[in-house]
CSV table of C-alpha atoms in Angstrom, one decimal:
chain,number,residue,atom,x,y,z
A,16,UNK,CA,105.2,122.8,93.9
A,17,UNK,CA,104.4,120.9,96.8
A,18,UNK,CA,100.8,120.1,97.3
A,19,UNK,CA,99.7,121.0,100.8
A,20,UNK,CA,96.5,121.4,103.3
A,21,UNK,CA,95.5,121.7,106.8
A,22,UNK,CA,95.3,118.5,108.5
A,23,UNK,CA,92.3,116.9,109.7
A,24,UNK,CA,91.2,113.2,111.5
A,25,UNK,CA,88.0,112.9,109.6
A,26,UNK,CA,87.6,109.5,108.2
A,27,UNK,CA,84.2,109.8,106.8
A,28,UNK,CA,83.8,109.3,103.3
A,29,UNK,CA,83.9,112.9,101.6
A,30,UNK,CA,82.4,112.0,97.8
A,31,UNK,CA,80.2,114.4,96.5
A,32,UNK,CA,78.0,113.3,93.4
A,33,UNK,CA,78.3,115.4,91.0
A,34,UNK,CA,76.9,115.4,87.1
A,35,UNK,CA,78.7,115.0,83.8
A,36,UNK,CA,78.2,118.9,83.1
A,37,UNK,CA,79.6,119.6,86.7
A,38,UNK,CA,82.4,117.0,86.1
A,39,UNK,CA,83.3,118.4,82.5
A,40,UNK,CA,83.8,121.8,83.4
A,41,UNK,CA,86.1,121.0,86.2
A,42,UNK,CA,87.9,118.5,83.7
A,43,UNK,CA,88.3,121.3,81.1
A,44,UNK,CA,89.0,123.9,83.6
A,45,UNK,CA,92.0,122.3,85.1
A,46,UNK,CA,93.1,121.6,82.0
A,47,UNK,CA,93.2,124.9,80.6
A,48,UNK,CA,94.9,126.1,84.4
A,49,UNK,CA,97.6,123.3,84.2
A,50,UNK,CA,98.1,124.5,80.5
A,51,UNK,CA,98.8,127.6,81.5
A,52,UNK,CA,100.9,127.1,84.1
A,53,UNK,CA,102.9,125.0,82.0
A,54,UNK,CA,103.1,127.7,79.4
A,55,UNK,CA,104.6,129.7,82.2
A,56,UNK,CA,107.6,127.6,82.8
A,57,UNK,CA,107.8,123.8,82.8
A,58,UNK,CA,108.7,123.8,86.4
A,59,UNK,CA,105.3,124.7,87.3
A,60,UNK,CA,104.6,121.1,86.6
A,61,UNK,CA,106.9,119.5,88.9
A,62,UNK,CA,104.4,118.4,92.0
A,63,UNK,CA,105.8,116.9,95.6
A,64,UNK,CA,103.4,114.7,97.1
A,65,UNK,CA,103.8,113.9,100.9
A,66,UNK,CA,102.3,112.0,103.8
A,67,UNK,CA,103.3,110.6,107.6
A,68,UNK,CA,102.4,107.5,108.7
A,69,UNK,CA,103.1,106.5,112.4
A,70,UNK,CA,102.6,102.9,114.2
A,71,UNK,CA,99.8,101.8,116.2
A,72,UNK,CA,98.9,98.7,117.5
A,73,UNK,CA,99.9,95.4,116.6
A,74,UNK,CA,101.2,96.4,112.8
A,75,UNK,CA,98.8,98.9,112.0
A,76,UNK,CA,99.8,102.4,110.8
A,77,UNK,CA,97.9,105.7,111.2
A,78,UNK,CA,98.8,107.4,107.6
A,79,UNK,CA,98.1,111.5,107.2
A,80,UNK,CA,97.9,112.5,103.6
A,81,UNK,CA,97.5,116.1,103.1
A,82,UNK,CA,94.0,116.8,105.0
A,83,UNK,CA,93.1,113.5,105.2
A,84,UNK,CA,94.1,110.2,107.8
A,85,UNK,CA,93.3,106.9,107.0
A,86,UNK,CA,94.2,103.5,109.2
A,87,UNK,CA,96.3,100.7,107.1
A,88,UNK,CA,96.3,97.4,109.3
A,89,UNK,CA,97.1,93.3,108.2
A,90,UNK,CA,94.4,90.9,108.8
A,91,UNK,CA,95.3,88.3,111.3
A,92,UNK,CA,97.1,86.1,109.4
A,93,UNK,CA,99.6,88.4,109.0
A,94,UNK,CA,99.7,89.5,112.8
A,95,UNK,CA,97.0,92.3,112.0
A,96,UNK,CA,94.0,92.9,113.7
A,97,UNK,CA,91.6,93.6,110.6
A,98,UNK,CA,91.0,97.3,111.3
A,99,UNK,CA,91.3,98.5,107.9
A,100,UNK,CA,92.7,97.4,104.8
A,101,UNK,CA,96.2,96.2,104.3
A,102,UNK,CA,99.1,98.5,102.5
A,103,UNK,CA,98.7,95.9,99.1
A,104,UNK,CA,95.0,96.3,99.2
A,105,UNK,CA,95.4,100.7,99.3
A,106,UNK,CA,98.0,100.1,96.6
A,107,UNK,CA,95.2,98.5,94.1
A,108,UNK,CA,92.9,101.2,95.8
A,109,UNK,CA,95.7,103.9,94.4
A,110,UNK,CA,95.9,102.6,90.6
A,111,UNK,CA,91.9,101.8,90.5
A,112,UNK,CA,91.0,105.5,91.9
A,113,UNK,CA,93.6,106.6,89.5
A,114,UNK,CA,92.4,104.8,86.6
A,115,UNK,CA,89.1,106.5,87.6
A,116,UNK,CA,90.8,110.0,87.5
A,117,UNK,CA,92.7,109.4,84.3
A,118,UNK,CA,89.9,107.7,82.1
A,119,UNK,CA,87.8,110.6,82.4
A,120,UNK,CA,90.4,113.1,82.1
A,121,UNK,CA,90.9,111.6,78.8
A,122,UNK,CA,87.6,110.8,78.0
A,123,UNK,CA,86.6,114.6,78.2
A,124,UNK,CA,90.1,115.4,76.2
A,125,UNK,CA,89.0,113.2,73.5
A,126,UNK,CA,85.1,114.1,73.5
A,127,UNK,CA,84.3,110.5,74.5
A,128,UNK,CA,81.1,110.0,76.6
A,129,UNK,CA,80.9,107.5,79.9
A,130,UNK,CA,77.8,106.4,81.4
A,131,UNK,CA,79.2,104.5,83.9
A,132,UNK,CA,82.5,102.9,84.8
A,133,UNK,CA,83.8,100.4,87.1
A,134,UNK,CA,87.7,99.3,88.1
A,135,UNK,CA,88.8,96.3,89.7
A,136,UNK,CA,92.1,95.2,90.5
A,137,UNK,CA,93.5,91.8,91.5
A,138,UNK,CA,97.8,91.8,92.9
A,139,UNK,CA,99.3,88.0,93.3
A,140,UNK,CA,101.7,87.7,95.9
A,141,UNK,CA,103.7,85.0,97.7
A,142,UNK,CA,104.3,85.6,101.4
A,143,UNK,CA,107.6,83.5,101.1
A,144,UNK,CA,108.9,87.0,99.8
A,145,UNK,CA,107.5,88.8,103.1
A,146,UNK,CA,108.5,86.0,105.6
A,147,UNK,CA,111.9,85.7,104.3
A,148,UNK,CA,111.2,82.2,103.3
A,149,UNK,CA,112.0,82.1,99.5
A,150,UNK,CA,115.0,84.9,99.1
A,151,UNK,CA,114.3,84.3,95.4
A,152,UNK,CA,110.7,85.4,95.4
A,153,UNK,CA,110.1,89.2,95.3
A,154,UNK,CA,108.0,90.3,98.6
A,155,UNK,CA,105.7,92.5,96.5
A,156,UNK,CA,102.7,91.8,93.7
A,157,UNK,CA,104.4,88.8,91.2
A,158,UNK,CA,100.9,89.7,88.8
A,159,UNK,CA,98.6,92.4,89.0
A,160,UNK,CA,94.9,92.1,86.6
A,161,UNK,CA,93.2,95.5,86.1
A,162,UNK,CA,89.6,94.9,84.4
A,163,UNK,CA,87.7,98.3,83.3
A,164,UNK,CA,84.0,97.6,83.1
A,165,UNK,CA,82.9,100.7,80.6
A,166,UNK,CA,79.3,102.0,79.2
A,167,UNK,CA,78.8,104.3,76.8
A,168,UNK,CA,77.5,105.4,73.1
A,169,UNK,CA,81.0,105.4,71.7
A,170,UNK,CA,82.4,102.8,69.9
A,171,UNK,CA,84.5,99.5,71.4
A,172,UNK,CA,87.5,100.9,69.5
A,173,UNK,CA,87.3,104.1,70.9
A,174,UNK,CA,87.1,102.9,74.2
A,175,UNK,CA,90.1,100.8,73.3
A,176,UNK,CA,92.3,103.4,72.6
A,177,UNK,CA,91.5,105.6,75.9
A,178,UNK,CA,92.6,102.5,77.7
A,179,UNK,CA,95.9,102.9,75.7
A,180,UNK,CA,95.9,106.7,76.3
A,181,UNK,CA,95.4,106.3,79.9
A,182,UNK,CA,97.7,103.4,80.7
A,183,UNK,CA,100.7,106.0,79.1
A,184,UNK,CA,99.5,108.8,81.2
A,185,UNK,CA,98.2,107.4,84.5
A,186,UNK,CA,101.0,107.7,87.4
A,187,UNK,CA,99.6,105.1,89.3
A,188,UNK,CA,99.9,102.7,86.4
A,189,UNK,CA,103.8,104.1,85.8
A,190,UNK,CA,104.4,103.2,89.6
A,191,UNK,CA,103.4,100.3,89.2
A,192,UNK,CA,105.4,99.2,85.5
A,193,UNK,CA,108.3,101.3,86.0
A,194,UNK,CA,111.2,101.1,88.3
A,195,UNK,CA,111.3,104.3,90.9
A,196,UNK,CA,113.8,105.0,92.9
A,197,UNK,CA,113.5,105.8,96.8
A,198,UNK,CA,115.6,107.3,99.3
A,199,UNK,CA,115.5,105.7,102.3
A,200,UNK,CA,117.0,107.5,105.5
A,201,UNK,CA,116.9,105.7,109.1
A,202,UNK,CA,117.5,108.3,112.2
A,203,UNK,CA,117.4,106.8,115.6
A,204,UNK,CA,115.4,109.3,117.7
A,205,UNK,CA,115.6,109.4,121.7
């Protein structure tokens, strides 16, 4: 299945607030719909993902991701003009928003309760990589350090075991700590 929507130039941010009661039900509901489709046929499952990016300015990018366009830049260090945050820093973005997705997935799945919940991430990396300097340093993230600030009225070992239960199931997290192979095609247009 590929996942698609109209396209749209908004860049205003969409969050709605929503309740615990709102959010289980929509937890348990998708559940039970994924579930199903699954029971259907395992292919159900399989998702494709897609988004365009094209170049503007001095390095940035304008990126469409289904209905959605963000701006990725470089600050000026790295020839940038600041505009927006940097393809690294929406890389952290991607595995803290999908920490955020999976912990409460899980949390619902295992009836634990979370009063509040805050992700940071922090990547290391050498520009020697990037600049060609240093052939033998890798041009992405050498370290990343993911700390999940948690409340609620469960216990510390409970909590401890939906951090285990999340890093096996969050795809974010498996980008990140597994291999995955691309497919890179180069066509020379005009």
């Amino acid at each position: 299945m590929t996942i698609t929507t109209e396209s749209t130039s908004s860049t205003h941010d969409t969050t709605v607030a929503i309740g615990a009661e709102d959010r289980a039900e929509r937890l348990t509901s998708a559940g039970q719909a994924w579930s199903e489709r699954i029971a259907v046929s395992p292919k159900n499952a399989q998702l494709t993902f897609s988004a365009k990016g094209t170049a503007r300015g001095s390095v940035s990018s304008v990126i469409t991701a289904g209905k959605h366009t963000f701006t990725v830049d470089e600050p000026t260090p790295l020839a940038g003009d600041d505009a927006a945050p940097n393809p690294v820093e929406y890389a952290l973005g991607a595995l803290i928003s999908c920490q955020i997705v999976v912990y409460r997935l899980y949390a619902q799945n295992l009836g634990l309760a979370i009063d509040s919940l805050d992700v940071t991430a922090d990547g290391d990396l050498d520009v020697q990589g990037l600049f060609g300097a240093d052939e033998t340093v890798r041009p992405g993230f050498s370290a990343v350090r993911v700390n999940v600030a948690i409340s609620g009225p469960d216990s510390d070992e409970a909590y401890q075991e939906l951090q285990r239960t999340v890093d096996a199931h969050c795809p974010v997290f498996d980008i990140f700590t597994n291999p995955t192979p691309i497919d890179v095609t180069v066509t020379k247009v005009g």
